[in-house]
Coordinates of N, CA and C in Angstrom, one line a residue:
M1 N 154.7 44.8 132.0 CA 153.4 44.9 132.7 C 153.0 46.3 132.6
L2 N 151.8 46.5 132.1 CA 151.2 47.8 131.9 C 150.5 48.2 133.1
C3 N 150.7 49.5 133.5 CA 150.0 50.0 134.6 C 149.0 51.1 134.2
Y4 N 147.8 51.0 134.6 CA 146.8 52.1 134.3 C 146.6 52.9 135.5
I5 N 146.7 54.2 135.3 CA 146.5 55.1 136.4 C 145.1 55.8 136.2
N6 N 144.2 55.6 137.0 CA 142.9 56.2 136.9 C 143.0 57.6 137.6
T7 N 142.7 58.6 136.8 CA 142.7 60.0 137.3 C 141.3 60.3 137.8
P8 N 141.1 60.6 139.0 CA 139.7 60.9 139.5 C 139.2 62.2 138.9
V9 N 138.0 62.2 138.4 CA 137.3 63.4 137.9 C 136.3 63.8 138.9
H10 N 136.4 65.0 139.4 CA 135.5 65.5 140.4 C 134.2 65.9 139.8
E11 N 133.1 65.8 140.5 CA 131.8 66.2 140.0 C 131.8 67.7 139.8
D12 N 132.5 68.5 140.6 CA 132.6 69.9 140.4 C 133.1 70.3 139.1
Q13 N 134.1 69.6 138.6 CA 134.7 69.9 137.3 C 133.7 69.7 136.2
L14 N 133.0 68.5 136.3 CA 132.0 68.3 135.3 C 130.9 69.3 135.3
L15 N 130.4 69.7 136.4 CA 129.4 70.7 136.5 C 129.8 72.1 135.9
N16 N 131.1 72.4 136.2 CA 131.6 73.7 135.6 C 131.7 73.6 134.1
T17 N 132.1 72.4 133.6 CA 132.1 72.3 132.1 C 130.8 72.4 131.5
N18 N 129.8 71.8 132.1 CA 128.4 71.9 131.5 C 127.9 73.3 131.6
T19 N 128.1 74.0 132.7 CA 127.7 75.3 132.9 C 128.3 76.3 131.8
S20 N 129.6 76.1 131.6 CA 130.2 76.9 130.5 C 129.7 76.6 129.2
A21 N 129.3 75.4 128.9 CA 128.8 75.1 127.5 C 127.4 75.7 127.4
E22 N 126.6 75.6 128.5 CA 125.2 76.2 128.4 C 125.3 77.7 128.2
A23 N 126.3 78.4 128.9 CA 126.4 79.8 128.8 C 126.8 80.2 127.4
E24 N 127.7 79.4 126.8 CA 128.1 79.7 125.4 C 126.9 79.6 124.5
N25 N 126.1 78.5 124.7 CA 124.9 78.4 123.8 C 124.0 79.5 124.0
Q26 N 123.7 80.0 125.2 CA 122.8 81.1 125.4 C 123.4 82.4 124.8
D27 N 124.7 82.6 124.9 CA 125.3 83.7 124.2 C 125.1 83.7 122.7
M28 N 125.3 82.5 122.2 CA 125.1 82.3 120.7 C 123.6 82.6 120.3
I29 N 122.7 82.1 121.1 CA 121.3 82.4 120.8 C 120.9 83.8 120.9
Q30 N 121.4 84.5 121.9 CA 121.1 85.9 122.1 C 121.7 86.7 121.0
T31 N 123.0 86.3 120.6 CA 123.6 87.0 119.4 C 122.8 86.9 118.2
E32 N 122.3 85.7 117.9 CA 121.5 85.4 116.7 C 120.2 86.2 116.8
I33 N 119.6 86.3 117.9 CA 118.3 87.1 118.1 C 118.6 88.5 117.8
L34 N 119.7 89.1 118.3 CA 120.0 90.5 118.1 C 120.3 90.7 116.6
R35 N 121.0 89.8 116.0 CA 121.3 89.9 114.6 C 120.0 89.9 113.7
E36 N 119.0 89.0 114.0 CA 117.8 89.0 113.3 C 117.0 90.3 113.6
G37 N 117.0 90.8 114.8 CA 116.2 92.0 115.1 C 116.8 93.2 114.4
N38 N 118.1 93.3 114.3 CA 118.8 94.4 113.6 C 118.5 94.3 112.1
S39 N 118.4 93.1 111.6 CA 118.1 92.9 110.2 C 116.7 93.3 109.9
L40 N 115.7 92.9 110.8 CA 114.4 93.3 110.6 C 114.2 94.8 110.6
Q41 N 114.8 95.5 111.6 CA 114.7 96.9 111.7 C 115.3 97.6 110.5
K42 N 116.4 97.0 109.9 CA 117.0 97.6 108.7 C 116.1 97.5 107.6
R43 N 115.4 96.3 107.4 CA 114.5 96.2 106.3 C 113.3 97.2 106.4
R44 N 112.8 97.4 107.6 CA 111.7 98.3 107.8 C 112.2 99.7 107.5
R45 N 113.4 100.1 108.0 CA 113.9 101.4 107.8 C 114.1 101.7 106.3
D46 N 114.6 100.6 105.6 CA 114.8 100.8 104.1 C 113.4 100.9 103.4
R47 N 112.4 100.2 103.9 CA 111.1 100.3 103.3 C 110.5 101.7 103.5
N48 N 110.6 102.2 104.7 CA 110.1 103.5 104.9 C 110.8 104.6 104.1
Q49 N 112.1 104.4 104.0 CA 112.9 105.4 103.2 C 112.5 105.4 101.7
L50 N 112.2 104.2 101.2 CA 111.7 104.1 99.8 C 110.4 104.8 99.7
G51 N 109.5 104.6 100.7 CA 108.2 105.3 100.7 C 107.3 104.8 99.6
E52 N 107.5 103.6 99.1 CA 106.7 103.0 98.0 C 106.3 101.6 98.4
T53 N 105.1 101.2 97.9 CA 104.6 99.9 98.1 C 104.1 99.4 96.8
F54 N 104.0 98.0 96.7 CA 103.5 97.5 95.5 C 102.0 97.5 95.4
G55 N 101.4 97.8 94.3 CA 100.0 97.8 94.1 C 99.7 97.1 92.8
A56 N 98.5 97.1 92.3 CA 98.1 96.5 91.0 C 97.3 97.5 90.2
T57 N 97.6 97.5 88.9 CA 96.9 98.3 88.0 C 95.6 97.6 87.6
L58 N 94.8 98.4 86.8 CA 93.6 97.8 86.3 C 93.8 96.6 85.4
E59 N 95.0 96.6 84.7 CA 95.3 95.5 83.8 C 95.9 94.3 84.5
G60 N 96.0 94.4 85.8 CA 96.6 93.3 86.6 C 98.1 93.3 86.7
E61 N 98.7 94.3 86.2 CA 100.2 94.4 86.3 C 100.6 95.1 87.6
L62 N 101.8 94.7 88.1 CA 102.3 95.3 89.3 C 102.7 96.7 89.0
A63 N 102.5 97.5 90.0 CA 102.9 98.9 89.8 C 103.3 99.5 91.2
L64 N 104.0 100.6 91.2 CA 104.4 101.2 92.5 C 103.4 102.3 92.8
Q65 N 103.1 102.3 94.1 CA 102.2 103.3 94.6 C 102.9 104.1 95.7
S66 N 102.8 105.4 95.7 CA 103.4 106.1 96.8 C 102.6 106.1 98.0
K67 N 103.2 106.5 99.1 CA 102.5 106.5 100.4 C 101.3 107.5 100.3
D68 N 101.5 108.6 99.6 CA 100.5 109.6 99.5 C 99.2 109.0 98.8
D69 N 99.5 108.2 97.8 CA 98.4 107.5 97.1 C 97.6 106.6 98.0
N70 N 98.4 105.9 98.8 CA 97.8 105.0 99.8 C 96.9 105.8 100.8
Q71 N 97.4 106.9 101.2 CA 96.6 107.7 102.1 C 95.4 108.3 101.5
K72 N 95.5 108.6 100.2 CA 94.3 109.1 99.5 C 93.2 108.0 99.4
V73 N 93.7 106.8 99.1 CA 92.8 105.6 99.0 C 92.1 105.4 100.3
S74 N 92.9 105.5 101.4 CA 92.4 105.3 102.7 C 91.3 106.3 103.1
I75 N 91.6 107.6 102.7 CA 90.6 108.7 103.0 C 89.3 108.4 102.2
Q76 N 89.5 108.1 100.9 CA 88.3 107.9 100.1 C 87.5 106.7 100.6
S77 N 88.2 105.6 101.1 CA 87.5 104.5 101.6 C 86.7 104.8 102.9
D78 N 87.4 105.6 103.7 CA 86.8 106.1 105.0 C 85.5 106.9 104.7
L79 N 85.6 107.9 103.8 CA 84.5 108.7 103.4 C 83.4 107.9 102.8
Q80 N 83.7 106.9 102.0 CA 82.7 106.1 101.4 C 81.9 105.3 102.5
T81 N 82.7 104.8 103.4 CA 82.1 104.0 104.5 C 81.1 104.9 105.3
K82 N 81.6 106.1 105.7 CA 80.8 107.0 106.5 C 79.5 107.4 105.7
W83 N 79.6 107.6 104.4 CA 78.4 108.0 103.6 C 77.5 106.8 103.6
D84 N 78.0 105.6 103.4 CA 77.1 104.4 103.4 C 76.3 104.3 104.7
V85 N 77.0 104.5 105.8 CA 76.3 104.4 107.1 C 75.3 105.5 107.2
F86 N 75.6 106.7 106.8 CA 74.7 107.8 106.9 C 73.5 107.6 106.0
Y87 N 73.7 107.0 104.8 CA 72.7 106.8 103.8 C 71.7 105.7 104.4
R88 N 72.2 104.7 105.0 CA 71.4 103.6 105.5 C 70.6 104.1 106.8
F89 N 71.2 104.9 107.6 CA 70.6 105.4 108.8 C 69.4 106.4 108.4
C90 N 69.6 107.3 107.5 CA 68.6 108.2 107.0 C 67.6 107.6 106.1
R91 N 67.9 106.4 105.6 CA 67.1 105.6 104.7 C 66.7 106.6 103.5
L92 N 67.8 107.1 102.9 CA 67.6 108.1 101.8 C 66.8 107.5 100.6
H93 N 66.8 106.2 100.5 CA 66.0 105.6 99.4 C 64.5 105.9 99.6
S94 N 64.0 106.0 100.9 CA 62.6 106.4 101.1 C 62.3 107.8 100.8
V95 N 63.3 108.7 100.7 CA 63.1 110.1 100.4 C 62.8 110.2 98.9
T96 N 63.1 109.2 98.1 CA 62.9 109.2 96.6 C 61.4 109.4 96.4
G97 N 60.5 108.7 97.1 CA 59.1 108.8 96.9 C 58.6 110.2 97.3
T98 N 59.1 110.7 98.3 CA 58.7 112.1 98.7 C 59.1 113.1 97.7
V99 N 60.3 113.0 97.2 CA 60.8 114.0 96.2 C 60.0 113.8 94.9
T100 N 59.7 112.6 94.5 CA 59.0 112.4 93.3 C 57.6 112.9 93.4
G101 N 56.9 112.7 94.6 CA 55.6 113.2 94.8 C 55.5 114.7 94.8
V102 N 56.5 115.4 95.4 CA 56.5 116.8 95.5 C 56.7 117.4 94.1
I103 N 57.6 116.9 93.3 CA 57.9 117.4 92.0 C 56.6 117.2 91.1
S104 N 56.0 116.0 91.2 CA 54.8 115.7 90.3 C 53.7 116.7 90.6
V105 N 53.4 116.9 91.9 CA 52.3 117.7 92.3 C 52.6 119.2 92.0
S106 N 53.9 119.6 92.1 CA 54.2 121.0 91.8 C 54.1 121.3 90.4
L107 N 54.1 120.3 89.5 CA 53.9 120.6 88.0 C 52.5 120.8 87.7
L108 N 51.5 120.5 88.5 CA 50.1 120.6 88.2 C 49.6 122.0 87.9
P109 N 50.1 123.0 88.7 CA 49.6 124.3 88.4 C 50.1 125.0 87.1
L110 N 51.1 124.4 86.5 CA 51.7 125.0 85.3 C 50.7 124.9 84.1
T111 N 50.7 125.9 83.4 CA 49.8 126.0 82.2 C 50.5 125.9 80.9
S112 N 51.8 126.2 80.9 CA 52.6 126.2 79.6 C 54.0 126.0 80.0
F113 N 54.8 125.7 78.9 CA 56.2 125.5 79.1 C 57.0 126.7 79.6
S114 N 56.4 127.9 79.3 CA 57.0 129.1 79.7 C 57.0 129.3 81.2
D115 N 56.1 128.5 81.9 CA 56.1 128.6 83.4 C 57.3 127.9 84.0
L116 N 58.0 127.1 83.2 CA 59.2 126.4 83.7 C 60.4 127.3 83.7
S117 N 60.3 128.3 84.5 CA 61.3 129.3 84.6 C 62.3 129.0 85.8
P118 N 63.4 129.7 85.8 CA 64.3 129.5 87.0 C 63.6 129.8 88.3
A119 N 62.7 130.7 88.4 CA 62.0 131.0 89.6 C 61.1 129.8 90.0
F120 N 60.6 129.1 89.0 CA 59.8 127.9 89.4 C 60.7 126.8 90.0
F121 N 61.8 126.6 89.4 CA 62.7 125.6 90.0 C 63.2 126.0 91.4
V122 N 63.4 127.2 91.6 CA 63.8 127.7 92.9 C 62.7 127.4 93.9
G123 N 61.4 127.7 93.5 CA 60.3 127.3 94.4 C 60.1 125.8 94.6
L124 N 60.4 125.1 93.5 CA 60.3 123.6 93.6 C 61.4 123.1 94.7
L125 N 62.6 123.6 94.6 CA 63.6 123.2 95.5 C 63.2 123.6 96.9
K126 N 62.6 124.7 97.1 CA 62.2 125.2 98.4 C 61.1 124.2 99.0
A127 N 60.3 123.6 98.1 CA 59.3 122.6 98.6 C 59.9 121.2 98.9
V128 N 60.9 120.9 98.0 CA 61.5 119.5 98.2 C 62.3 119.4 99.4
I129 N 63.1 120.3 99.7 CA 64.1 120.2 100.8 C 63.4 120.0 102.2
P130 N 62.4 120.9 102.6 CA 61.8 120.7 103.9 C 61.1 119.3 104.0
F131 N 60.4 118.9 103.0 CA 59.7 117.6 103.1 C 60.6 116.4 103.1
A132 N 61.8 116.6 102.4 CA 62.8 115.5 102.5 C 63.4 115.5 103.9
F133 N 63.6 116.6 104.5 CA 64.2 116.7 105.8 C 63.2 116.1 106.9
V134 N 61.9 116.4 106.7 CA 61.0 115.9 107.7 C 60.8 114.4 107.5
N135 N 61.0 113.9 106.3 CA 60.9 112.5 106.1 C 62.1 111.8 106.8
I136 N 63.3 112.3 106.7 CA 64.5 111.8 107.3 C 64.3 111.8 108.8
Y137 N 63.7 112.9 109.3 CA 63.5 113.0 110.8 C 62.6 111.9 111.3
V138 N 61.5 111.6 110.6 CA 60.6 110.6 111.0 C 61.2 109.2 111.0
V139 N 62.0 108.8 109.9 CA 62.5 107.5 109.9 C 63.7 107.3 110.9
T140 N 64.5 108.4 111.1 CA 65.5 108.2 112.1 C 65.0 108.2 113.5
L141 N 63.9 109.0 113.8 CA 63.3 108.9 115.1 C 62.8 107.5 115.4
N142 N 62.2 106.9 114.4 CA 61.6 105.6 114.6 C 62.7 104.6 114.9
Q143 N 63.9 104.7 114.3 CA 65.0 103.8 114.6 C 65.6 104.1 116.0
L144 N 65.6 105.3 116.4 CA 66.1 105.7 117.8 C 65.2 105.0 118.9
I145 N 63.9 105.1 118.7 CA 63.0 104.5 119.7 C 62.9 103.0 119.7
D146 N 63.1 102.4 118.5 CA 62.9 101.0 118.3 C 64.2 100.2 118.3
V147 N 65.3 100.9 118.8 CA 66.6 100.2 118.7 C 66.7 98.9 119.5
G148 N 66.0 98.8 120.6 CA 66.0 97.6 121.4 C 65.3 96.5 120.6
I149 N 64.2 96.8 120.0 CA 63.5 95.7 119.2 C 64.3 95.4 117.9
D150 N 64.9 96.4 117.3 CA 65.7 96.2 116.1 C 66.9 95.3 116.3
K151 N 67.5 95.3 117.5 CA 68.6 94.4 117.8 C 68.2 93.0 117.7
I152 N 67.0 92.7 117.8 CA 66.5 91.3 117.7 C 65.9 91.0 116.3
N153 N 65.1 91.9 115.8 CA 64.4 91.7 114.5 C 65.1 92.2 113.3
K154 N 65.8 93.3 113.5 CA 66.6 93.9 112.4 C 68.0 94.3 112.8
P155 N 68.8 93.4 113.1 CA 70.2 93.7 113.6 C 71.1 94.3 112.6
Y156 N 70.7 94.4 111.4 CA 71.5 95.0 110.3 C 71.3 96.5 110.3
L157 N 70.3 97.1 111.0 CA 70.1 98.5 111.0 C 71.3 99.2 111.7
V158 N 71.5 100.5 111.3 CA 72.7 101.2 111.8 C 72.9 101.2 113.3
L159 N 71.8 101.7 114.0 CA 71.9 101.8 115.4 C 71.9 100.4 116.1
A160 N 71.2 99.5 115.6 CA 71.1 98.1 116.2 C 72.5 97.4 116.0
A161 N 73.2 97.7 114.9 CA 74.5 97.1 114.6 C 75.6 97.8 115.3
G162 N 75.3 99.0 115.9 CA 76.4 99.7 116.6 C 77.2 100.6 115.7
E163 N 76.8 100.8 114.5 CA 77.6 101.6 113.5 C 77.5 103.1 113.9
Y164 N 76.4 103.5 114.5 CA 76.2 104.8 115.1 C 75.9 104.6 116.6
T165 N 76.4 105.5 117.4 CA 76.0 105.5 118.8 C 74.6 106.2 119.0
M166 N 74.0 106.0 120.1 CA 72.7 106.7 120.3 C 72.9 108.2 120.3
R167 N 74.0 108.7 120.8 CA 74.3 110.1 120.8 C 74.3 110.6 119.3
Q168 N 75.0 109.9 118.5 CA 75.1 110.3 117.1 C 73.7 110.3 116.4
G169 N 73.0 109.3 116.7 CA 71.6 109.2 116.1 C 70.7 110.3 116.6
K170 N 70.8 110.7 117.9 CA 70.0 111.8 118.4 C 70.4 113.1 117.8
V171 N 71.7 113.3 117.6 CA 72.2 114.6 117.0 C 71.7 114.7 115.5
I172 N 71.8 113.6 114.8 CA 71.3 113.7 113.4 C 69.8 113.9 113.3
T173 N 69.1 113.1 114.1 CA 67.6 113.3 114.1 C 67.2 114.7 114.6
S174 N 67.8 115.2 115.6 CA 67.5 116.6 116.1 C 67.8 117.6 115.0
A175 N 68.9 117.4 114.3 CA 69.3 118.4 113.3 C 68.3 118.5 112.2
F176 N 67.9 117.3 111.7 CA 66.9 117.3 110.6 C 65.5 117.8 111.1
G177 N 65.2 117.4 112.3 CA 63.9 117.9 112.9 C 63.8 119.4 113.0
I178 N 65.0 120.0 113.4 CA 65.0 121.5 113.5 C 65.0 122.1 112.1
M179 N 65.8 121.6 111.2 CA 65.9 122.2 109.9 C 64.6 122.1 109.1
C180 N 63.9 121.0 109.2 CA 62.6 120.9 108.5 C 61.6 121.9 108.9
L181 N 61.7 122.4 110.2 CA 60.7 123.4 110.7 C 61.2 124.8 110.4
V182 N 62.5 125.0 110.4 CA 63.1 126.4 110.2 C 63.0 126.8 108.8
L183 N 63.2 125.9 107.8 CA 63.3 126.3 106.4 C 62.0 126.9 105.9
P184 N 60.8 126.3 106.1 CA 59.6 127.0 105.6 C 59.4 128.4 106.2
I185 N 59.9 128.6 107.4 CA 59.8 130.0 108.0 C 60.8 130.9 107.2
I186 N 62.0 130.4 106.9 CA 62.9 131.2 106.1 C 62.4 131.5 104.7
F187 N 61.7 130.5 104.1 CA 61.2 130.6 102.8 C 59.9 131.4 102.8
Q188 N 59.3 131.7 103.9 CA 58.1 132.5 104.1 C 57.0 131.8 103.3
S189 N 56.8 130.5 103.5 CA 55.8 129.8 102.8 C 54.8 129.1 103.8
P190 N 53.7 129.7 104.1 CA 52.7 129.1 105.1 C 52.3 127.7 104.7
P191 N 52.0 127.4 103.4 CA 51.6 126.0 103.1 C 52.7 125.0 103.4
L192 N 53.9 125.4 103.1 CA 55.0 124.4 103.4 C 55.1 124.2 104.9
L193 N 55.0 125.3 105.7 CA 55.1 125.3 107.1 C 54.0 124.4 107.7
Y194 N 52.8 124.6 107.3 CA 51.7 123.8 107.8 C 51.9 122.3 107.4
G195 N 52.2 122.0 106.2 CA 52.5 120.6 105.8 C 53.6 120.0 106.6
V196 N 54.7 120.7 106.8 CA 55.8 120.1 107.5 C 55.4 119.9 109.0
I197 N 54.7 120.8 109.6 CA 54.3 120.7 111.0 C 53.4 119.4 111.2
I198 N 52.4 119.3 110.3 CA 51.5 118.1 110.4 C 52.3 116.8 110.2
H199 N 53.2 116.8 109.2 CA 54.0 115.6 109.0 C 54.9 115.3 110.2
F200 N 55.5 116.4 110.8 CA 56.3 116.3 111.9 C 55.6 115.7 113.1
L201 N 54.4 116.2 113.4 CA 53.6 115.7 114.5 C 53.1 114.3 114.4
V202 N 52.6 114.0 113.2 CA 52.1 112.7 112.9 C 53.3 111.6 113.0
G203 N 54.4 112.0 112.4 CA 55.6 111.1 112.5 C 56.1 110.9 113.9
T204 N 56.0 111.9 114.7 CA 56.4 111.8 116.1 C 55.4 110.9 116.9
A205 N 54.1 111.2 116.7 CA 53.1 110.4 117.3 C 53.1 108.9 116.9
Y206 N 53.6 108.6 115.7 CA 53.7 107.3 115.2 C 54.7 106.4 116.0
S207 N 55.8 107.1 116.5 CA 56.9 106.3 117.1 C 57.0 106.5 118.6
V208 N 56.8 107.7 119.1 CA 57.2 107.9 120.5 C 56.3 107.1 121.5
E209 N 56.9 106.7 122.6 CA 56.2 105.9 123.6 C 55.7 106.9 124.7
L210 N 54.6 107.5 124.4 CA 53.9 108.3 125.4 C 52.4 108.0 125.5
P211 N 51.7 108.3 126.5 CA 50.3 108.0 126.6 C 49.5 108.5 125.4
L212 N 48.7 107.6 124.9 CA 47.8 107.9 123.7 C 48.6 108.0 122.4
L213 N 49.9 107.8 122.5 CA 50.7 107.9 121.2 C 51.3 106.5 120.9
R214 N 52.4 106.5 120.2 CA 52.9 105.3 119.6 C 51.9 104.6 118.7
W215 N 51.4 105.4 117.7 CA 50.3 104.9 116.9 C 50.6 103.7 116.1
K216 N 51.9 103.4 115.9 CA 52.3 102.2 115.1 C 51.8 100.9 115.7
T217 N 51.5 100.9 117.0 CA 51.0 99.7 117.7 C 49.4 99.6 117.6
K218 N 48.8 100.6 117.0 CA 47.3 100.6 116.9 C 47.0 100.6 115.4
P219 N 46.4 99.5 114.9 CA 46.2 99.4 113.4 C 45.5 100.5 112.8
L220 N 44.5 101.1 113.3 CA 43.7 102.1 112.7 C 44.6 103.4 112.6
L221 N 45.2 103.8 113.7 CA 46.0 105.0 113.8 C 47.3 104.8 112.9
A222 N 47.8 103.6 112.9 CA 49.0 103.3 112.0 C 48.6 103.6 110.6
A223 N 47.5 103.1 110.1 CA 47.0 103.3 108.7 C 46.8 104.8 108.5
L224 N 46.2 105.5 109.5 CA 46.0 106.9 109.3 C 47.3 107.6 109.2
S225 N 48.3 107.2 110.0 CA 49.6 107.9 109.9 C 50.2 107.7 108.5
I226 N 50.2 106.5 108.0 CA 50.8 106.3 106.7 C 50.0 107.1 105.6
G227 N 48.7 107.1 105.7 CA 47.9 107.9 104.7 C 48.2 109.3 104.8
L228 N 48.3 109.9 106.0 CA 48.7 111.3 106.1 C 50.1 111.6 105.6
H229 N 51.0 110.7 105.9 CA 52.3 110.8 105.3 C 52.3 111.0 103.8
D230 N 51.5 110.2 103.2 CA 51.5 110.2 101.7 C 50.8 111.4 101.2
C231 N 49.8 111.9 101.9 CA 49.0 113.0 101.4 C 49.5 114.4 101.8
M232 N 50.2 114.5 102.9 CA 50.5 115.9 103.4 C 51.5 116.6 102.4
H233 N 52.5 115.9 102.0 CA 53.5 116.5 101.1 C 52.9 116.8 99.7
S234 N 51.9 116.0 99.3 CA 51.2 116.2 98.0 C 50.3 117.5 98.0
I235 N 49.5 117.5 99.1 CA 48.5 118.6 99.2 C 49.2 120.0 99.4
F236 N 50.1 120.0 100.3 CA 50.8 121.3 100.7 C 51.8 121.7 99.7
S237 N 52.4 120.7 99.0 CA 53.3 121.1 97.9 C 52.6 121.7 96.8
F238 N 51.4 121.2 96.5 CA 50.5 121.8 95.4 C 50.2 123.3 95.8
L239 N 49.7 123.4 97.1 CA 49.4 124.8 97.5 C 50.6 125.7 97.5
S240 N 51.7 125.2 97.9 CA 52.9 126.0 97.9 C 53.3 126.4 96.5
S241 N 53.1 125.5 95.5 CA 53.5 125.8 94.1 C 52.5 126.8 93.6
V242 N 51.2 126.7 93.9 CA 50.2 127.7 93.5 C 50.6 129.1 94.0
T243 N 50.9 129.1 95.3 CA 51.2 130.4 96.0 C 52.5 131.0 95.4
F244 N 53.5 130.2 95.2 CA 54.7 130.7 94.6 C 54.5 131.2 93.2
R245 N 53.7 130.4 92.4 CA 53.5 130.9 91.0 C 52.7 132.2 91.0
N246 N 51.7 132.4 91.9 CA 51.0 133.6 92.0 C 51.9 134.8 92.4
M247 N 52.9 134.5 93.3 CA 53.8 135.5 93.7 C 54.7 135.9 92.5
C248 N 55.1 134.9 91.7 CA 56.0 135.2 90.6 C 55.2 136.0 89.5
S249 N 53.9 135.7 89.4 CA 53.1 136.4 88.4 C 52.9 137.9 88.8
V250 N 52.7 138.1 90.1 CA 52.6 139.5 90.6 C 53.8 140.3 90.4
D251 N 55.0 139.6 90.6 CA 56.3 140.3 90.4 C 56.5 140.7 89.0
H252 N 56.0 139.9 88.1 CA 56.1 140.2 86.6 C 55.1 141.3 86.2

């Protein structure tokens, strides 16, 4: 006759066994996490020690680039981005018409190819720069004042898009406004000074929100402003060229 003896198993013993198993599992998980973390840190450290990353050549082949090369590329990309923002804010494409007009009109007083002297080109440069600067002042001032409207109608513009802060826009506008007035005084050219002042005042009246101003909202005054803008640099550039040519003739 077989006798079976049932050994009682207490609940406390089962609980202790389960707790020990869970603790071992947690220890194994923590150990695995630490091992993976150490491996990742080692890979990063090795990569930094190598100081090289993979790039691509113009032929599509893989090549090694040093960290210095990557920094140069980053600097060039940053400068290119800043120039693009500056170019679009100053609307330098609009300066092309002003520069072309000044050059064309300045050639009118010339009577022969011998007049195309270094002194002539110096005088031409003295006429181009102030009118280019006052042109930039006018277009940037217009963007500063219309930034609220541009956020709705022209959100791609620099100030409306937030690529420049209002403070940056004011600094750039003020700088060009001051330089366009100071340069004719330095060059001692009354025609340039008169032309720049008229252009400056008309451009300001076109945009600023003051009583009797903001001519862009009045059709007749807006047309007058645009016409004066196109005429001022032509007339006074011609007078400046004649004056400078006469001064060169007296010197000779």
